[in-house]
Coordinates of C-alpha atoms in Angstrom, one line a residue:
Chain A
M67 CA -20.1 24.4 -21.6
K68 CA -23.7 23.6 -20.8
K69 CA -24.8 23.7 -17.1
S70 CA -25.8 20.0 -17.4
E71 CA -22.2 19.3 -18.5
T72 CA -20.4 21.2 -15.6
F73 CA -19.6 19.8 -12.2
S74 CA -20.8 21.6 -9.1
R75 CA -18.2 22.3 -6.4
W76 CA -19.0 19.1 -4.5
G77 CA -19.6 17.3 -7.8
I78 CA -16.0 17.5 -9.0
I79 CA -14.6 16.6 -5.5
F80 CA -16.8 13.4 -5.3
A81 CA -16.1 12.6 -9.0
G82 CA -12.3 13.1 -8.3
I83 CA -12.3 10.9 -5.2
G84 CA -14.4 8.3 -7.1
M85 CA -11.9 8.4 -9.9
A86 CA -9.0 7.8 -7.5
I87 CA -10.6 5.2 -5.3
G88 CA -10.7 1.8 -7.0
T89 CA -10.3 -1.8 -6.2
G90 CA -6.5 -1.1 -5.7
N91 CA -7.3 0.8 -2.5
L92 CA -9.1 -2.3 -1.0
W93 CA -7.0 -5.2 -2.3
R94 CA -3.6 -3.8 -3.2
F95 CA -2.8 -1.2 -0.5
P96 CA -3.2 -3.5 2.5
R97 CA -1.1 -6.2 0.8
I98 CA 1.7 -3.9 -0.2
A99 CA 1.7 -1.8 3.0
S100 CA 2.0 -5.0 5.2
Q101 CA 4.8 -6.5 3.0
Y102 CA 7.0 -3.4 2.8
G103 CA 7.4 -2.1 6.3
G104 CA 4.0 -1.0 7.5
G105 CA 4.4 2.4 9.1
A106 CA 7.7 3.2 7.2
F107 CA 6.0 2.4 3.9
M108 CA 3.1 4.7 4.8
I109 CA 5.5 7.6 5.5
A110 CA 7.1 7.1 2.0
W111 CA 3.6 6.8 0.5
I112 CA 2.5 10.1 1.9
V113 CA 5.7 11.8 0.7
F114 CA 4.9 10.6 -2.9
L115 CA 1.4 12.0 -2.6
F116 CA 3.0 15.4 -2.4
I117 CA 5.8 15.0 -4.9
W118 CA 4.1 12.8 -7.5
A119 CA 0.3 12.6 -7.3
I120 CA -0.8 16.1 -6.4
P121 CA 1.5 18.0 -8.9
L122 CA 0.5 15.7 -11.8
L123 CA -3.2 15.7 -10.9
T124 CA -3.2 19.5 -10.6
V125 CA -1.6 19.9 -14.0
E126 CA -4.1 17.4 -15.5
L127 CA -7.1 19.2 -14.0
A128 CA -5.8 22.6 -15.1
L129 CA -5.2 21.4 -18.7
G130 CA -8.7 20.0 -19.0
K131 CA -10.2 23.2 -17.6
K132 CA -8.1 25.4 -19.9
I133 CA -8.4 23.4 -23.2
R134 CA -11.8 21.8 -22.7
M135 CA -10.9 18.8 -24.8
G136 CA -10.0 15.2 -23.9
V137 CA -6.5 13.8 -23.6
I138 CA -5.5 13.7 -27.3
G139 CA -6.9 17.2 -27.9
S140 CA -5.1 18.6 -24.9
F141 CA -1.7 17.2 -25.9
G142 CA -2.3 18.4 -29.5
K143 CA -3.2 21.9 -28.4
M144 CA -0.4 22.2 -25.8
M145 CA 2.4 20.6 -27.7
G146 CA 1.4 21.1 -31.3
R147 CA -0.6 18.5 -33.4
K148 CA 2.5 16.6 -34.5
Y149 CA 2.8 15.5 -30.8
A150 CA -0.8 14.5 -30.4
W151 CA 0.3 10.8 -30.6
M152 CA 1.5 11.2 -27.0
G153 CA -2.0 12.0 -25.9
T154 CA -3.3 9.1 -28.0
F155 CA -0.9 6.7 -26.2
V156 CA -1.9 8.1 -22.8
A157 CA -5.6 7.6 -23.7
F158 CA -4.9 4.1 -25.1
V159 CA -3.1 2.9 -22.0
T160 CA -6.1 3.9 -19.8
A161 CA -8.5 2.4 -22.4
A162 CA -6.5 -0.9 -22.4
I163 CA -6.7 -1.0 -18.6
T164 CA -10.4 -0.3 -18.8
F165 CA -10.9 -3.3 -21.1
Y166 CA -9.8 -5.6 -18.4
Y167 CA -10.9 -3.5 -15.4
T168 CA -14.5 -4.1 -16.5
V169 CA -13.8 -7.8 -16.1
V170 CA -12.5 -7.2 -12.6
T171 CA -15.6 -5.1 -11.8
G172 CA -17.7 -8.0 -13.1
W173 CA -15.9 -10.4 -10.7
C174 CA -16.7 -8.1 -7.8
V175 CA -20.4 -8.0 -8.8
K176 CA -20.4 -11.8 -9.2
Y177 CA -18.9 -12.3 -5.7
L178 CA -21.4 -9.9 -4.2
F179 CA -24.2 -11.9 -5.8
A180 CA -22.6 -15.2 -4.8
T181 CA -22.3 -14.0 -1.1
C182 CA -25.9 -12.7 -1.0
F183 CA -27.7 -15.5 -2.9
Q184 CA -25.5 -18.6 -3.4
G185 CA -24.0 -19.1 0.1
L186 CA -20.5 -18.4 -1.0
I187 CA -19.3 -18.5 2.6
R188 CA -20.2 -22.2 2.9
K189 CA -18.4 -23.2 -0.2
E190 CA -14.7 -24.0 -0.8
P191 CA -13.4 -20.6 -1.9
I192 CA -10.3 -21.7 -3.8
Q193 CA -12.2 -24.3 -5.8
Y194 CA -15.1 -21.8 -6.3
W195 CA -12.7 -19.2 -7.8
E196 CA -11.0 -21.8 -10.1
T197 CA -14.4 -23.0 -11.4
F198 CA -15.7 -19.5 -11.8
S199 CA -12.6 -17.9 -13.5
T200 CA -12.3 -20.7 -16.0
S201 CA -16.1 -20.7 -17.0
W202 CA -18.1 -18.5 -19.3
E203 CA -19.7 -16.7 -16.4
P204 CA -17.1 -13.8 -16.2
V205 CA -18.3 -12.8 -19.7
G206 CA -21.8 -12.2 -18.4
F207 CA -20.6 -10.2 -15.5
H208 CA -18.2 -8.3 -17.7
F209 CA -21.1 -7.3 -19.9
L210 CA -23.1 -6.3 -16.8
A211 CA -20.2 -4.1 -15.6
V212 CA -19.9 -2.4 -19.0
F213 CA -23.6 -1.9 -19.2
I214 CA -23.9 -0.3 -15.8
G215 CA -20.9 1.9 -16.3
C216 CA -22.0 3.1 -19.7
S217 CA -25.6 3.7 -18.5
I218 CA -24.3 6.0 -15.8
I219 CA -22.2 8.2 -18.2
Y220 CA -24.9 8.0 -20.8
F221 CA -26.9 10.4 -18.6
G222 CA -24.2 13.0 -18.7
V223 CA -21.9 14.8 -16.3
V224 CA -24.3 16.1 -13.7
K225 CA -27.2 13.6 -13.9
G226 CA -24.8 10.6 -14.5
I227 CA -21.2 11.0 -13.2
E228 CA -21.8 13.5 -10.4
R229 CA -25.0 11.9 -9.1
A230 CA -23.5 8.4 -9.1
N231 CA -20.4 9.5 -7.3
K232 CA -22.4 11.4 -4.7
I233 CA -24.0 8.1 -3.8
L234 CA -21.1 5.7 -4.3
I235 CA -18.4 7.6 -2.3
P236 CA -20.2 8.4 0.9
S237 CA -21.7 4.9 0.9
L238 CA -18.2 3.4 0.4
F239 CA -16.8 5.3 3.4
V240 CA -19.7 4.2 5.6
L241 CA -19.1 0.6 4.5
L242 CA -15.4 0.9 5.2
L243 CA -16.1 2.3 8.7
I244 CA -18.4 -0.5 9.5
A245 CA -15.8 -3.0 8.3
V246 CA -13.1 -1.3 10.4
G247 CA -15.4 -1.4 13.4
R248 CA -16.0 -5.2 12.9
S249 CA -12.3 -6.0 12.3
L250 CA -11.1 -4.1 15.3
T251 CA -13.4 -6.0 17.7
L252 CA -12.1 -9.4 16.6
P253 CA -9.8 -11.3 18.9
G254 CA -6.2 -10.7 17.8
A255 CA -7.0 -7.5 15.9
V256 CA -4.5 -5.5 18.0
Q257 CA -1.6 -7.7 16.6
G258 CA -2.8 -6.8 13.2
L259 CA -2.6 -3.1 14.0
N260 CA 0.8 -3.5 15.6
F261 CA 2.0 -5.3 12.4
L262 CA 0.4 -2.7 10.1
F263 CA 1.6 0.5 11.9
S264 CA 4.9 -0.5 13.5
P265 CA 7.2 2.3 12.3
N266 CA 10.3 0.1 11.6
L267 CA 12.1 3.2 10.4
A268 CA 15.1 1.2 9.3
Q269 CA 13.0 0.1 6.4
L270 CA 13.2 3.7 5.1
G271 CA 16.7 2.8 4.0
N272 CA 15.4 0.1 1.8
I273 CA 14.9 1.3 -1.8
K274 CA 12.2 -1.3 -2.5
V275 CA 10.0 0.4 0.2
W276 CA 10.3 3.7 -1.6
L277 CA 9.7 2.3 -5.0
N278 CA 6.6 0.3 -3.9
A279 CA 5.3 3.4 -2.1
L280 CA 5.8 5.4 -5.3
S281 CA 4.1 2.8 -7.5
Q282 CA 1.1 2.7 -5.0
A283 CA 0.8 6.5 -5.0
A284 CA 1.0 6.6 -8.8
W285 CA -1.5 3.9 -9.6
S286 CA -3.9 4.5 -6.7
T287 CA -4.5 8.2 -7.2
G288 CA -4.8 7.9 -11.0
A289 CA -2.1 10.6 -11.6
G290 CA -0.9 10.5 -15.1
W291 CA -3.8 8.4 -16.4
G292 CA -5.5 11.4 -18.1
L293 CA -8.6 10.8 -16.0
M294 CA -8.4 14.0 -14.0
L295 CA -7.8 15.9 -17.2
T296 CA -11.0 14.5 -18.5
L297 CA -13.0 15.5 -15.4
G298 CA -11.3 18.9 -15.6
V299 CA -13.0 19.4 -19.0
Y300 CA -16.3 19.7 -17.0
S301 CA -15.0 21.8 -14.2
R302 CA -16.1 25.4 -13.4
K303 CA -13.9 28.3 -14.6
K304 CA -13.0 29.4 -11.1
E305 CA -12.1 26.0 -9.9
N306 CA -8.8 26.0 -8.1
P307 CA -7.1 22.8 -9.4
L308 CA -4.5 22.6 -6.5
L309 CA -7.2 22.6 -3.8
T310 CA -9.4 20.1 -5.6
T311 CA -6.7 17.6 -6.3
A312 CA -5.2 17.9 -2.8
T313 CA -8.6 17.1 -1.3
L314 CA -9.1 14.1 -3.5
G315 CA -5.5 12.9 -2.9
F316 CA -6.0 12.9 0.9
G317 CA -9.5 11.4 0.5
N318 CA -8.0 8.5 -1.5
N319 CA -5.4 7.9 1.1
M320 CA -8.0 7.8 3.8
A321 CA -9.9 5.1 1.9
S322 CA -6.7 3.1 1.6
L323 CA -6.0 3.4 5.3
L324 CA -9.5 2.3 6.3
A325 CA -9.3 -0.6 3.9
A326 CA -6.0 -1.7 5.5
A327 CA -7.4 -1.3 9.0
A328 CA -10.3 -3.5 8.0
V329 CA -8.4 -6.3 6.2
I330 CA -5.1 -6.8 8.1
P331 CA -6.6 -7.2 11.7
T332 CA -9.2 -9.6 10.2
V333 CA -6.3 -11.7 8.7
F334 CA -4.5 -11.6 12.0
S335 CA -7.6 -12.7 14.0
F336 CA -7.8 -15.8 11.8
F337 CA -4.3 -16.9 12.9
A338 CA -4.7 -15.6 16.5
G339 CA -2.9 -17.8 19.0
Q340 CA -1.1 -19.8 16.3
N341 CA 2.6 -20.1 15.9
L342 CA 4.3 -18.0 13.2
A343 CA 1.1 -16.0 12.7
Q344 CA 3.0 -13.1 11.1
E345 CA 4.7 -15.4 8.5
K346 CA 1.4 -16.9 7.6
V347 CA -0.2 -13.5 7.2
L348 CA 2.7 -12.5 4.9
D349 CA 2.2 -15.6 2.8
I350 CA -1.4 -14.7 2.2
M351 CA -0.4 -11.1 1.3
K352 CA 2.0 -12.5 -1.3
Q353 CA -0.8 -14.3 -3.1
G354 CA -1.7 -11.3 -5.3
N355 CA -4.8 -9.2 -5.5
E356 CA -7.1 -12.0 -6.8
G357 CA -5.6 -14.5 -4.4
L358 CA -6.3 -12.3 -1.3
T359 CA -9.7 -11.1 -2.4
F360 CA -11.4 -14.0 -4.0
K361 CA -9.8 -16.9 -2.3
W362 CA -8.7 -15.8 1.2
I363 CA -11.2 -13.1 2.1
P364 CA -14.2 -15.6 2.0
I365 CA -12.2 -18.1 4.1
L366 CA -11.3 -15.4 6.7
F367 CA -14.9 -14.1 6.9
S368 CA -16.3 -17.6 7.2
Q369 CA -14.6 -17.8 10.6
I370 CA -16.0 -14.6 12.2
P371 CA -19.5 -14.1 13.7
S372 CA -22.0 -12.7 11.1
G373 CA -19.3 -13.5 8.6
N374 CA -21.8 -13.7 5.6
F375 CA -23.1 -10.2 6.3
F376 CA -19.7 -8.7 6.6
L377 CA -18.4 -10.6 3.5
A378 CA -21.4 -9.1 1.5
L379 CA -20.5 -5.7 2.9
F380 CA -16.9 -6.1 1.8
F381 CA -17.8 -7.1 -1.8
L382 CA -20.4 -4.2 -1.9
A383 CA -17.6 -1.8 -0.9
L384 CA -15.4 -3.4 -3.6
C385 CA -18.2 -2.9 -6.2
F386 CA -18.7 0.7 -5.3
A387 CA -14.9 1.4 -5.5
A388 CA -14.7 -0.4 -8.8
F389 CA -17.6 1.4 -10.4
S390 CA -16.5 4.8 -9.1
S391 CA -13.2 4.4 -11.1
L392 CA -14.8 2.7 -14.0
I393 CA -17.1 5.6 -14.7
S394 CA -14.1 8.0 -15.1
Q395 CA -12.3 5.6 -17.3
L396 CA -15.3 5.1 -19.6
E397 CA -15.8 8.9 -19.7
L398 CA -12.1 9.4 -20.8
I399 CA -12.6 7.3 -23.9
S400 CA -16.1 8.7 -24.6
R401 CA -14.7 12.3 -24.3
I402 CA -12.3 11.6 -27.2
F403 CA -15.2 10.4 -29.4
M404 CA -17.2 13.5 -28.4
D405 CA -14.2 15.7 -29.4
T406 CA -14.6 14.4 -32.9
G407 CA -18.2 15.8 -33.0
L408 CA -20.2 12.8 -31.9
T409 CA -23.1 13.2 -29.5
R410 CA -22.6 11.8 -25.9
K411 CA -25.2 9.1 -26.6
K412 CA -23.4 7.9 -29.8
A413 CA -20.0 8.1 -28.2
V414 CA -21.0 6.1 -25.1
T415 CA -22.7 3.4 -27.2
I416 CA -19.5 3.0 -29.3
V417 CA -17.4 2.9 -26.1
G418 CA -19.7 0.3 -24.5
V419 CA -19.5 -2.0 -27.5
C420 CA -15.7 -1.6 -27.9
C421 CA -15.1 -2.2 -24.1
F422 CA -17.3 -5.4 -24.2
V423 CA -15.6 -6.8 -27.3
L424 CA -12.1 -5.9 -26.4
G425 CA -12.5 -7.1 -22.8
L426 CA -13.7 -10.5 -23.9
P427 CA -10.2 -12.1 -24.1
S428 CA -9.5 -11.1 -20.6
A429 CA -12.9 -12.3 -19.4
L430 CA -12.2 -15.7 -21.0
S431 CA -8.5 -16.2 -20.2
M432 CA -6.7 -15.4 -17.0
G433 CA -3.4 -15.7 -19.0
F434 CA -4.5 -12.9 -21.3
F435 CA -5.8 -10.9 -18.3
N436 CA -2.5 -11.2 -16.5
N437 CA -0.5 -10.3 -19.7
Q438 CA -2.6 -7.1 -20.2
D439 CA -2.3 -6.1 -16.5
W440 CA 1.5 -6.7 -16.8
V441 CA 1.9 -4.6 -19.9
W442 CA -0.5 -1.6 -19.4
A443 CA -0.1 -1.1 -15.6
M444 CA 3.5 -0.3 -16.3
G445 CA 2.4 1.8 -19.4
L446 CA 1.1 4.3 -16.9
V447 CA 4.6 5.3 -16.0
V448 CA 5.2 6.1 -19.7
S449 CA 1.9 8.1 -19.6
G450 CA 3.2 10.0 -16.6
S451 CA 6.5 10.7 -18.5
F452 CA 4.5 12.1 -21.5
F453 CA 2.7 14.5 -19.1
L454 CA 6.1 15.5 -17.8
I455 CA 7.4 16.1 -21.3
L456 CA 4.3 18.3 -21.9
I457 CA 5.0 20.3 -18.8
L458 CA 8.7 20.7 -19.6
K459 CA 8.1 21.7 -23.2
A460 CA 5.5 24.3 -22.3
G461 CA 7.7 25.4 -19.3
P462 CA 6.8 24.7 -15.7
R463 CA 6.5 28.4 -14.9
K464 CA 4.1 29.0 -17.7
I465 CA 2.0 26.0 -16.7
R466 CA 1.9 27.2 -13.1
E467 CA 1.2 30.9 -13.8
E468 CA -1.0 30.7 -16.9
I469 CA -2.7 27.3 -16.9
I470 CA -3.1 26.3 -13.2
T471 CA -3.5 29.7 -11.5
R472 CA -6.2 32.3 -12.1
P473 CA -6.0 35.9 -10.7
E474 CA -8.8 35.2 -8.2
H475 CA -7.0 32.2 -6.6
K476 CA -5.7 33.0 -3.2
I477 CA -3.9 29.7 -2.7
R478 CA -1.3 29.2 -5.4
L479 CA 1.5 26.9 -6.3
G480 CA 4.9 28.3 -5.4
R481 CA 8.2 28.1 -7.3
W482 CA 8.9 24.8 -5.7
F483 CA 6.5 23.3 -8.3
D484 CA 9.0 24.3 -11.1
F485 CA 11.9 22.7 -9.2
L486 CA 9.8 19.6 -8.4
V487 CA 8.7 18.9 -12.0
T488 CA 12.1 19.8 -13.5
F489 CA 14.2 17.6 -11.2
F490 CA 12.1 15.3 -8.9
L491 CA 9.5 14.0 -11.4
P492 CA 12.1 12.8 -13.9
V493 CA 14.1 11.1 -11.2
Q494 CA 11.0 9.3 -10.0
I495 CA 10.1 8.1 -13.5
I496 CA 13.6 6.9 -14.3
A497 CA 13.8 5.1 -10.9
M498 CA 10.4 3.4 -11.4
L499 CA 11.1 2.3 -14.9
G500 CA 14.7 1.3 -14.2
W501 CA 13.7 -0.7 -11.1
W502 CA 10.9 -2.4 -12.9
F503 CA 13.1 -3.5 -15.8
W504 CA 15.8 -4.7 -13.5
D505 CA 13.3 -6.6 -11.3
S506 CA 11.7 -8.2 -14.3
Y507 CA 15.0 -9.1 -15.8
S508 CA 16.3 -10.6 -12.5
A509 CA 13.1 -12.7 -12.2
N510 CA 13.5 -14.2 -15.7
P511 CA 17.0 -13.6 -17.0
G512 CA 16.9 -16.4 -19.6
N513 CA 13.6 -15.4 -21.2
W514 CA 13.2 -11.7 -20.6
W515 CA 13.2 -10.9 -24.4
N516 CA 10.4 -13.4 -25.3
I517 CA 7.5 -11.5 -26.7
L518 CA 5.2 -14.5 -26.4
S519 CA 5.8 -14.9 -22.6
K520 CA 2.9 -13.5 -20.5
T521 CA 5.1 -11.6 -18.1
S522 CA 8.4 -10.7 -19.8
I523 CA 10.0 -7.4 -20.6
G524 CA 9.8 -8.4 -24.3
T525 CA 6.0 -8.5 -24.4
V526 CA 5.9 -5.1 -22.7
I527 CA 8.3 -3.4 -25.2
F528 CA 6.6 -5.1 -28.1
Q529 CA 3.1 -4.1 -27.2
W530 CA 4.1 -0.5 -26.3
A531 CA 6.1 -0.2 -29.6
V532 CA 3.2 -1.5 -31.7
A533 CA 0.8 1.0 -30.0
L534 CA 3.2 3.9 -30.4
G535 CA 4.0 3.0 -34.0
I536 CA 0.3 2.9 -35.0
F537 CA -0.4 6.2 -33.2
I538 CA 2.6 8.0 -34.8
I539 CA 1.7 6.7 -38.3
F540 CA -2.0 7.7 -37.9
N541 CA -1.3 10.9 -36.0
K542 CA -2.3 13.1 -39.0
L543 CA -5.6 11.3 -39.4
I544 CA -6.4 11.4 -35.7
T545 CA -5.6 15.1 -35.4
K546 CA -7.8 15.8 -38.5
K547 CA -10.7 13.9 -36.9
L548 CA -10.3 16.0 -33.8
S549 CA -10.1 19.2 -36.0
L550 CA -6.9 20.1 -34.2
D551 CA -5.6 21.8 -37.3
K552 CA -8.6 24.2 -37.4
K553 CA -9.1 25.1 -33.7
Chain B
M220 CA -0.9 -2.3 21.0
T221 CA 2.7 -0.9 21.2
I222 CA 3.1 2.8 21.8
E223 CA 5.2 3.2 18.6
A224 CA 2.5 1.6 16.5
L225 CA -0.2 3.6 18.2
L226 CA 1.7 6.9 17.6
T227 CA 2.4 6.0 14.0
M228 CA -1.2 5.2 13.4
I229 CA -2.3 8.5 14.9
L230 CA 0.3 10.3 12.8
I231 CA -0.6 8.7 9.5
F232 CA -4.4 8.9 10.0
G233 CA -3.9 12.5 11.4
I234 CA -2.0 13.6 8.3
C235 CA -4.5 12.1 5.8
L236 CA -7.7 13.1 7.7
G237 CA -6.3 16.5 8.6
G238 CA -5.1 17.1 5.0
F239 CA -8.5 16.1 3.7
I240 CA -10.4 18.4 6.0
L241 CA -8.0 21.2 5.6
F242 CA -8.1 21.2 1.8
L243 CA -11.9 20.7 1.8
Y244 CA -12.2 23.7 4.0
L245 CA -9.8 25.8 1.9
S246 CA -11.5 24.8 -1.4
S247 CA -14.9 25.7 0.0
K248 CA -13.6 29.0 1.2
E249 CA -12.1 29.8 -2.2
N250 CA -15.0 28.6 -4.2

């Protein structure tokens, strides 16, 4: 591996934190934490950092470092090439998410522009969002997001990914700290903190709290996406995967906590002194990610002193978070093309064109966007289960002793890792999938099978099955392209 | 702010910030 393609010690930590921190930290965590028990939810969320995110991320980083190939190559090398389709599915799920994540990133850029130059704060935000999201404008901003993301990775690992994350991540934390400082000095902010951090330990007996904490830990840290594996390809030989992933896991959680401490007290200050303030806040939190961010946040900031400045700051932080994740996602897809022998420049160009074209339906139709989010966000649990199958097939002990640990490592994973991946990870996957299927069925019992419905179980199973079928049929061709039979 | 909420906030932030600093330190020592 060339020096220009190898992360420095700080480089992989910043890139890893950047990979993990995304828009979900800013717009999903505060919503979910406030809806599912505040302090109790956070205790469960930290537990899952240890028993879901860190073990999976450690295995991913170690695999990338050992095999020095992207997701498909790593699965093919570890499990045998006839199982490489599992890696193809993992890569495709992340790619499918990237296709609409570039659209989301574009929205963030648009709202930053609108705040700075179009006086968004003086407009009617709900109407503004409806007009924007149904126009052609998202296509332009989707193109801009793809262009910026691809331009960064075009410059390579050190000059592109590492350098960008070294700017984005510290800046993001500074922005979040300023936002927290502002929100905590608003009238009524203390009620927000009370609401957010009240322990309410009885909630720990509620299975939904645990399942939502698990889903937040799984999606927010990027464990099981194949992203950490891709970054691991460029890590130094002596890198200790456990320490690196634990650092980024805690860094990611810190960003989520700061975001919650910035958003929730601001929402409370809006309703300060009103009756049923808590119920009103919960109503806003139930409006979904876009509802909170693009409709309610501008309304809330319009009521606070220097609101325009702080609104711009919020959307700038959101842009930084979005791009820091997008870079890793684009690199995951590009790495697979590079594994076939293409140069970085050619691979990135192909990825840029594909992302723009395949993201167009989501940019033009919120219905399509919601369908893709519905199908592939849950696909990540299947991706996680494929990583688990890989670990179990190779043997947890072998993975721990031969792939993760090197003789010079002083801090090592203990035997608890074997126990965790053999018993706890399968239980978590089954619980998450089972709960999701039951919840989806209960919400729509008469139409759950309909593959044409935007948010049904049928459309999920259908799209997963089509993708898996294609990857299994073309597995031989894909492994040949990646020269897995020769290496 | 209630004492329970304050203590929970200190605990949660303490674990996350403490964990971040600890592992950053350990990884810098090892690397």
